[in-house]
Short mmCIF file of C-alpha atoms in Angstrom, two decimals:
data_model
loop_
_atom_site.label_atom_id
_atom_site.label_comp_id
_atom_site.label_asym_id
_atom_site.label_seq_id
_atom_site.Cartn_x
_atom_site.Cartn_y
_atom_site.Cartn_z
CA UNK T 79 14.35 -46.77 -29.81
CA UNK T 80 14.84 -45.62 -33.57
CA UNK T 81 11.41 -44.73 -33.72
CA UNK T 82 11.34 -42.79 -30.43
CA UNK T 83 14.36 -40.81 -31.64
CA UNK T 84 12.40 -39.98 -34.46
CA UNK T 85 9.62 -38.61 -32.74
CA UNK T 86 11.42 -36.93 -30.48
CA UNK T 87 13.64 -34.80 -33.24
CA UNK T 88 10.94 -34.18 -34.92
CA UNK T 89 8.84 -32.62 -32.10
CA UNK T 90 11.78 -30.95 -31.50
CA UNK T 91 12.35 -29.58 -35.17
CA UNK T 92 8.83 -28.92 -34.94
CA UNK T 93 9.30 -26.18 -31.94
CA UNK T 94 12.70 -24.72 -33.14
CA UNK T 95 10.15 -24.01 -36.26
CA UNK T 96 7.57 -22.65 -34.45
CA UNK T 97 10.12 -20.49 -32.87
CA UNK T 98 11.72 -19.41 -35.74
CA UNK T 99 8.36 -17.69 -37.19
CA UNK T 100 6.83 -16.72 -33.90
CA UNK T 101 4.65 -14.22 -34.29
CA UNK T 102 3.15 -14.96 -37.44
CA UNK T 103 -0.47 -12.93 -35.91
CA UNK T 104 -1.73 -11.33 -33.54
CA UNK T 105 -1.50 -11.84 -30.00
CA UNK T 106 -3.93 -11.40 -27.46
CA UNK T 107 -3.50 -10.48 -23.35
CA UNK T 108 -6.12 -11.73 -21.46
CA UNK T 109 -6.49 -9.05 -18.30
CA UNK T 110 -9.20 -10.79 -15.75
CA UNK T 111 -10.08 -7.32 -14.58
CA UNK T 112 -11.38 -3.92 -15.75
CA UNK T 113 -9.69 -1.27 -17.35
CA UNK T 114 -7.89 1.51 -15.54
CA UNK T 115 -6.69 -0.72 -12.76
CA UNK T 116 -3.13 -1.13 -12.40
CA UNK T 117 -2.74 -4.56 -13.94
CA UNK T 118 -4.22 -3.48 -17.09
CA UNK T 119 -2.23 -0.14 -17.54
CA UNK T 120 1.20 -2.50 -16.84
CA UNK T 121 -0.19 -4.75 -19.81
CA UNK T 122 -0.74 -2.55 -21.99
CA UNK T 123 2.60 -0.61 -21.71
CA UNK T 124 4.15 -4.18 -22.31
CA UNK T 125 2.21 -4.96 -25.29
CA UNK T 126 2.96 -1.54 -26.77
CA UNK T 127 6.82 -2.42 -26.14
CA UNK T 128 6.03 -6.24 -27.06
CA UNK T 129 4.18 -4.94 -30.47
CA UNK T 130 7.01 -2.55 -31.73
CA UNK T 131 9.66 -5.41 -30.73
CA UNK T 132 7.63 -8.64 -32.73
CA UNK T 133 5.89 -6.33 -35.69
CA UNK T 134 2.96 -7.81 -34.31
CA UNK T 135 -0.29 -6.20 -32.74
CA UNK T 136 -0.92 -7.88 -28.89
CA UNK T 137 -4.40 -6.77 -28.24
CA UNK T 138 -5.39 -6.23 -24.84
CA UNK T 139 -8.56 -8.54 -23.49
CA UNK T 140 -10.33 -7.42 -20.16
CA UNK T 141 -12.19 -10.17 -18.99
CA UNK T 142 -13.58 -9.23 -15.52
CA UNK T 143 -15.42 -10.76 -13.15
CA UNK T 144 -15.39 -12.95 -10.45
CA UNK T 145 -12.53 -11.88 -8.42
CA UNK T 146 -10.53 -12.63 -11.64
CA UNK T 147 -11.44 -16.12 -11.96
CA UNK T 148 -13.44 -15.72 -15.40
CA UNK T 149 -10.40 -14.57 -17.20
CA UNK T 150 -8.44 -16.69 -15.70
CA UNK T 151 -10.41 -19.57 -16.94
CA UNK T 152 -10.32 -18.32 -20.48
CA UNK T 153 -6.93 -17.95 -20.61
CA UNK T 154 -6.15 -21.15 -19.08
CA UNK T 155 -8.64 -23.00 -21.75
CA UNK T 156 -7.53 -21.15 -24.91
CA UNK T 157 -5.47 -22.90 -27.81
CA UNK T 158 -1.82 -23.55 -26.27
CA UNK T 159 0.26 -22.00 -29.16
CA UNK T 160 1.66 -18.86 -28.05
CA UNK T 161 -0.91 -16.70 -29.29
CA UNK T 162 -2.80 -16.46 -26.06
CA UNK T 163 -1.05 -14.59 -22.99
CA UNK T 164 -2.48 -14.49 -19.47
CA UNK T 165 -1.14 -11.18 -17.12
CA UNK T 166 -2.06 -12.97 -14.06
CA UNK T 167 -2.51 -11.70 -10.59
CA UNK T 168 -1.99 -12.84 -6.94
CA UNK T 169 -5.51 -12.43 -6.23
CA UNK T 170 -6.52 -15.08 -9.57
CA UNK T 171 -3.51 -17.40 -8.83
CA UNK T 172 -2.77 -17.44 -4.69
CA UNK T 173 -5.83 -15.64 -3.27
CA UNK T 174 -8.68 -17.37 -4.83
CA UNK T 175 -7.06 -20.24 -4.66
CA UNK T 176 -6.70 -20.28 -0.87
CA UNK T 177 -10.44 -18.58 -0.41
CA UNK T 178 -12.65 -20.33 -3.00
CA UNK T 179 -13.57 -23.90 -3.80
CA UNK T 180 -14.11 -25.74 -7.02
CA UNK T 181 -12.27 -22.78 -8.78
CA UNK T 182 -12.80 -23.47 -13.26
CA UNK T 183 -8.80 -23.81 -12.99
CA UNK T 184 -5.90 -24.60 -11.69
CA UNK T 185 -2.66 -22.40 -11.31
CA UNK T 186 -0.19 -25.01 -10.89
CA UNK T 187 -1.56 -27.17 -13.76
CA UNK T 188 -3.01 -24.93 -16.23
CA UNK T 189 -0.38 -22.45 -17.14
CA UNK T 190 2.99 -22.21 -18.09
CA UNK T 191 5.00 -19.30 -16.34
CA UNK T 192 7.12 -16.92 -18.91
CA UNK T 193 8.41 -14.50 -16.32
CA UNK T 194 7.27 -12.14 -13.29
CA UNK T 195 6.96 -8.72 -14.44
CA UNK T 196 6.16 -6.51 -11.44
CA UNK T 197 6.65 -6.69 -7.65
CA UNK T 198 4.73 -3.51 -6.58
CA UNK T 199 3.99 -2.44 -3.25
CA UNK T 200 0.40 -1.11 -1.54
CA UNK T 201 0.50 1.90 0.12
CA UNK T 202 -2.00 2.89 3.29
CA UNK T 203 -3.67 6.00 2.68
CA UNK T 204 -5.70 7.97 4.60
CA UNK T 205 -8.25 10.95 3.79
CA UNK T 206 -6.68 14.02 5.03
CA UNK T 207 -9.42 14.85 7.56
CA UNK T 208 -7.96 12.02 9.82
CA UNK T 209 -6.55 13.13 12.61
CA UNK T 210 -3.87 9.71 12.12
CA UNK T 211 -0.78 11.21 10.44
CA UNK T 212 1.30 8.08 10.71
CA UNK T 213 0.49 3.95 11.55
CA UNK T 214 1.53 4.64 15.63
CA UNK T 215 -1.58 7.16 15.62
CA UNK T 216 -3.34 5.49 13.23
CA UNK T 217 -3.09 2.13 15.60
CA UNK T 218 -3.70 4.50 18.77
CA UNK T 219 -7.12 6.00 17.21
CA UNK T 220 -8.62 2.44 16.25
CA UNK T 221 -7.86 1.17 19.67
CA UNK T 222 -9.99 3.89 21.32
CA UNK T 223 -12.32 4.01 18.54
CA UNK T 224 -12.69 0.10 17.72
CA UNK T 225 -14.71 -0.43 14.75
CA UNK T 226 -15.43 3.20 14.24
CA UNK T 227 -12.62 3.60 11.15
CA UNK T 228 -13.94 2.56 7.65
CA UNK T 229 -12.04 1.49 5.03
CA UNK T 230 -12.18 0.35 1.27
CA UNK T 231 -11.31 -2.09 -1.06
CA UNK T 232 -11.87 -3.19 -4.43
CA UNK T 233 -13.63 -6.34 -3.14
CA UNK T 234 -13.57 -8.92 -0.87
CA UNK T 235 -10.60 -11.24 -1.45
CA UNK T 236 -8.35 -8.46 -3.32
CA UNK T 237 -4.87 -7.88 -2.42
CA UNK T 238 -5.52 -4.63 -0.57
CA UNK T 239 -8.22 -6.39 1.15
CA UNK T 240 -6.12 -9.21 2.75
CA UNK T 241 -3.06 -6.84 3.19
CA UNK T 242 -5.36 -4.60 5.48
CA UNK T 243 -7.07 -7.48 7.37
CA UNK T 244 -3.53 -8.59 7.74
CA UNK T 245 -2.62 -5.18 9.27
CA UNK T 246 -5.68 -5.19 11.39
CA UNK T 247 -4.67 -8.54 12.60
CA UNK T 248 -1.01 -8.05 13.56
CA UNK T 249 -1.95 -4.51 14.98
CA UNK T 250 -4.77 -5.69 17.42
CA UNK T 251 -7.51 -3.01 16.20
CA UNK T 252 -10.77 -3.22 14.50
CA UNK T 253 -11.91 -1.81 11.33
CA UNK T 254 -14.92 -1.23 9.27
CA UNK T 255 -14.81 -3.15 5.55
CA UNK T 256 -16.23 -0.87 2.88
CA UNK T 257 -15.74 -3.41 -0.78
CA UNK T 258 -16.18 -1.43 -3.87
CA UNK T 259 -16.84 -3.03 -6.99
CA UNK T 260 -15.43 0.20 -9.10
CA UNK T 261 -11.55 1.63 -8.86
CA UNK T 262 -12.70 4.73 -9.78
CA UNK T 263 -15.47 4.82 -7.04
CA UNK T 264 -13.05 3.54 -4.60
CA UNK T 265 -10.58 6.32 -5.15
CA UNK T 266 -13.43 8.63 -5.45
CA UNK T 267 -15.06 8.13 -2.12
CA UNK T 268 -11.81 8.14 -1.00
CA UNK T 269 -11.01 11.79 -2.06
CA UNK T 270 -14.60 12.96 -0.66
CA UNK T 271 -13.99 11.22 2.26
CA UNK T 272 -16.80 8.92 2.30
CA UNK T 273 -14.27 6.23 3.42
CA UNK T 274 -11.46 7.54 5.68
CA UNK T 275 -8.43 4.46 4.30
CA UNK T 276 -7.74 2.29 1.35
CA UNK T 277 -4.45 0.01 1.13
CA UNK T 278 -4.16 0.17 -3.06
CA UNK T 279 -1.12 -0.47 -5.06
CA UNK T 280 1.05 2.91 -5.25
CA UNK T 281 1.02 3.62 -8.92
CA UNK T 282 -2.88 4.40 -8.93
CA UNK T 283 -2.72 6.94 -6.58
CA UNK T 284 0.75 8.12 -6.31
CA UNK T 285 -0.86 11.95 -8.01
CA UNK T 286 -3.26 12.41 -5.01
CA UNK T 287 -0.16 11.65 -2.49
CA UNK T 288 1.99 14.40 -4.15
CA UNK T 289 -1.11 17.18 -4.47
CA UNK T 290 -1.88 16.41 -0.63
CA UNK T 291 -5.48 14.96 -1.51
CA UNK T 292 -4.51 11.35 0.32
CA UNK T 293 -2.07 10.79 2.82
CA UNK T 294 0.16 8.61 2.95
CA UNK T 295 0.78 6.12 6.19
CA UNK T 296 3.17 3.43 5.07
CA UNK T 297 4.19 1.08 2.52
CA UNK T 298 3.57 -2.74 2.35
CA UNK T 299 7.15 -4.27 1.32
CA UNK T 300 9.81 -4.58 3.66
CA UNK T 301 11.68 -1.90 2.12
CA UNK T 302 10.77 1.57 1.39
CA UNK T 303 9.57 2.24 -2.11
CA UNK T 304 11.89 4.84 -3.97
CA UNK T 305 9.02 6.79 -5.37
CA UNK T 306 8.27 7.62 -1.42
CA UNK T 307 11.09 7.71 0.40
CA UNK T 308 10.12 9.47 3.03
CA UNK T 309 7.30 6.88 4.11
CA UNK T 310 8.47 3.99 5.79
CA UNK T 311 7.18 0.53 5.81
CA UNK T 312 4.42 -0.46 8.64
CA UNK T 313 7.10 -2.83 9.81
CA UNK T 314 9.48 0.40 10.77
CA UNK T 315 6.09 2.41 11.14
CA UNK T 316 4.83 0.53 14.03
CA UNK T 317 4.16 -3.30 12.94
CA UNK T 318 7.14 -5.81 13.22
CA UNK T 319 7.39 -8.27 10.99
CA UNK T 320 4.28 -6.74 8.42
CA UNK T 321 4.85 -7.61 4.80
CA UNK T 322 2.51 -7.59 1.69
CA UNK T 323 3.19 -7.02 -1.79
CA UNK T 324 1.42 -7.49 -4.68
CA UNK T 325 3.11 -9.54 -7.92
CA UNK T 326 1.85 -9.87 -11.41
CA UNK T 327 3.40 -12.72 -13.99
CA UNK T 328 3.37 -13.22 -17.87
CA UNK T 329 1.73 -16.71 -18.34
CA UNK T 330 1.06 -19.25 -21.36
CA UNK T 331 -1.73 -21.98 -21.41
CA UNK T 332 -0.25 -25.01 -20.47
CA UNK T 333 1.35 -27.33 -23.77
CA UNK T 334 2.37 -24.02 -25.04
CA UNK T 335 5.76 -25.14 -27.24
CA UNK T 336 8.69 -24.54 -24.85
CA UNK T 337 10.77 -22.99 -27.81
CA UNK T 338 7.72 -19.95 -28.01
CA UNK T 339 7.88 -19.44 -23.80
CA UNK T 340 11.89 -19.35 -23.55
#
């Protein structure tokens, strides 16, 4: 028992220490998808906020590919001592989970949750040229035009994937899937109208709302976002009971000292 008291004070002695002179380096963010998406702009406002507050640099890692999964696995294999973050996603820790098999990690088992940073919402847009102005027309047009409607996504699996199949579902109409590899081509074809909708996170596209390029049908959460309150949610719009959001977290590799993630 003496012994195991030992142990255990020093273990914790040894935390409180690494605590105390946390961060003595660098820092790195590992962001499992490409720059310019929204995940990566949140991370790096935080590690510009995160470097000014610890005196030390947190450099930003994109680490795309595979629906998120390859950064994911880096993170989730790195050294557990505080000097490897993970901005995770709900497509790399709930979506893949639920749509691939024999993922490289495992969500539950392999990280160490710091906090939730962001809660943001998706937004349905349309290209101006369709005649939709709202989700009751929008639902109306599909319904006499099934499978006739494209729409985009930034791949098969992503958030604004599964929050329009799960609009398409509730609402009874059919839709054409257009996946995009690319934001910027996404939001590009978008604009030309190559692709009449997209369901993206609001932040990304919240310029071509305001200058009338994209219009905007309704909002995912099941409240009304303040930066467009004059949208309502598909629930109010048309679709009781809709609700999709997207969330993003601040993770540590699992065995990370508890003193560093408190």
């Amino acid at each position: 028992m003496r012994t195991l008291a030992i142990v255990m004070g020093l273990a914790c002695a040894s935390q409180a220490l690494a605590a105390d002179v946390y961060p003595g380096k660098p820092i790195r963010m590992i962001v499992p998808f490409p720059g310019a998406a929204l995940n990566d702009a949140i991370a790096r406002a935080i590690s510009q906020s995160l470097s000014q507050s610890w005196g030390q640099p947190i450099i930003v890692e994109n680490r795309a590919g595979a629906g998120g999964n390859i950064g994911t696995e880096i993170a989730a294999k790195s050294p557990p001592d505080g000097y490897t973050l993970f901005f995770g996603s709900v497509t790399s820790l709930a979506i893949n989970v639920s749509a691939q098999k024999d993922l490289p990690y495992d969500p539950l088992k392999d990280f160490a949750p710091v906090t939730l940073l962001v809660n943001a919402h998706n937004v349905l847009v349309a290209h101006p040229s369709l005649p939709a102005k709202n989700i009751r027309e929008l639902i109306a047009l599909a319904k006499k035009k099934p499978g006739q409607i494209n729409y985009a996504s930034t791949g098969s699996g992503s958030s604004g994937h599964l929050a329009m199949e799960l609009f398409r579902s509730m609402a009874g109409i059919e839709l054409m899937h257009v996946p995009y590899k690319v934001i910027g081509q996404t939001t590009a074809d978008l604009l030309s109208g190559q692709v009449s909708l997209w369901f993206p996170t609001m932040p990304g596209v919240m310029q071509h709302i305001k200058g009338g390029r994209m219009t905007a049908l309704g909002v995912s959460g099941s409240r009304r976002a303040p930066a467009l309150p004059n949208v309502p949610t598909i629930a109010e719009a048309g679709v009781p009971g809709y609700d999709a959001s997207t969330w993003y977290p601040l993770l540590a590799p699992t065995g990370t000292p508890s003193a560093i993630v408190d």
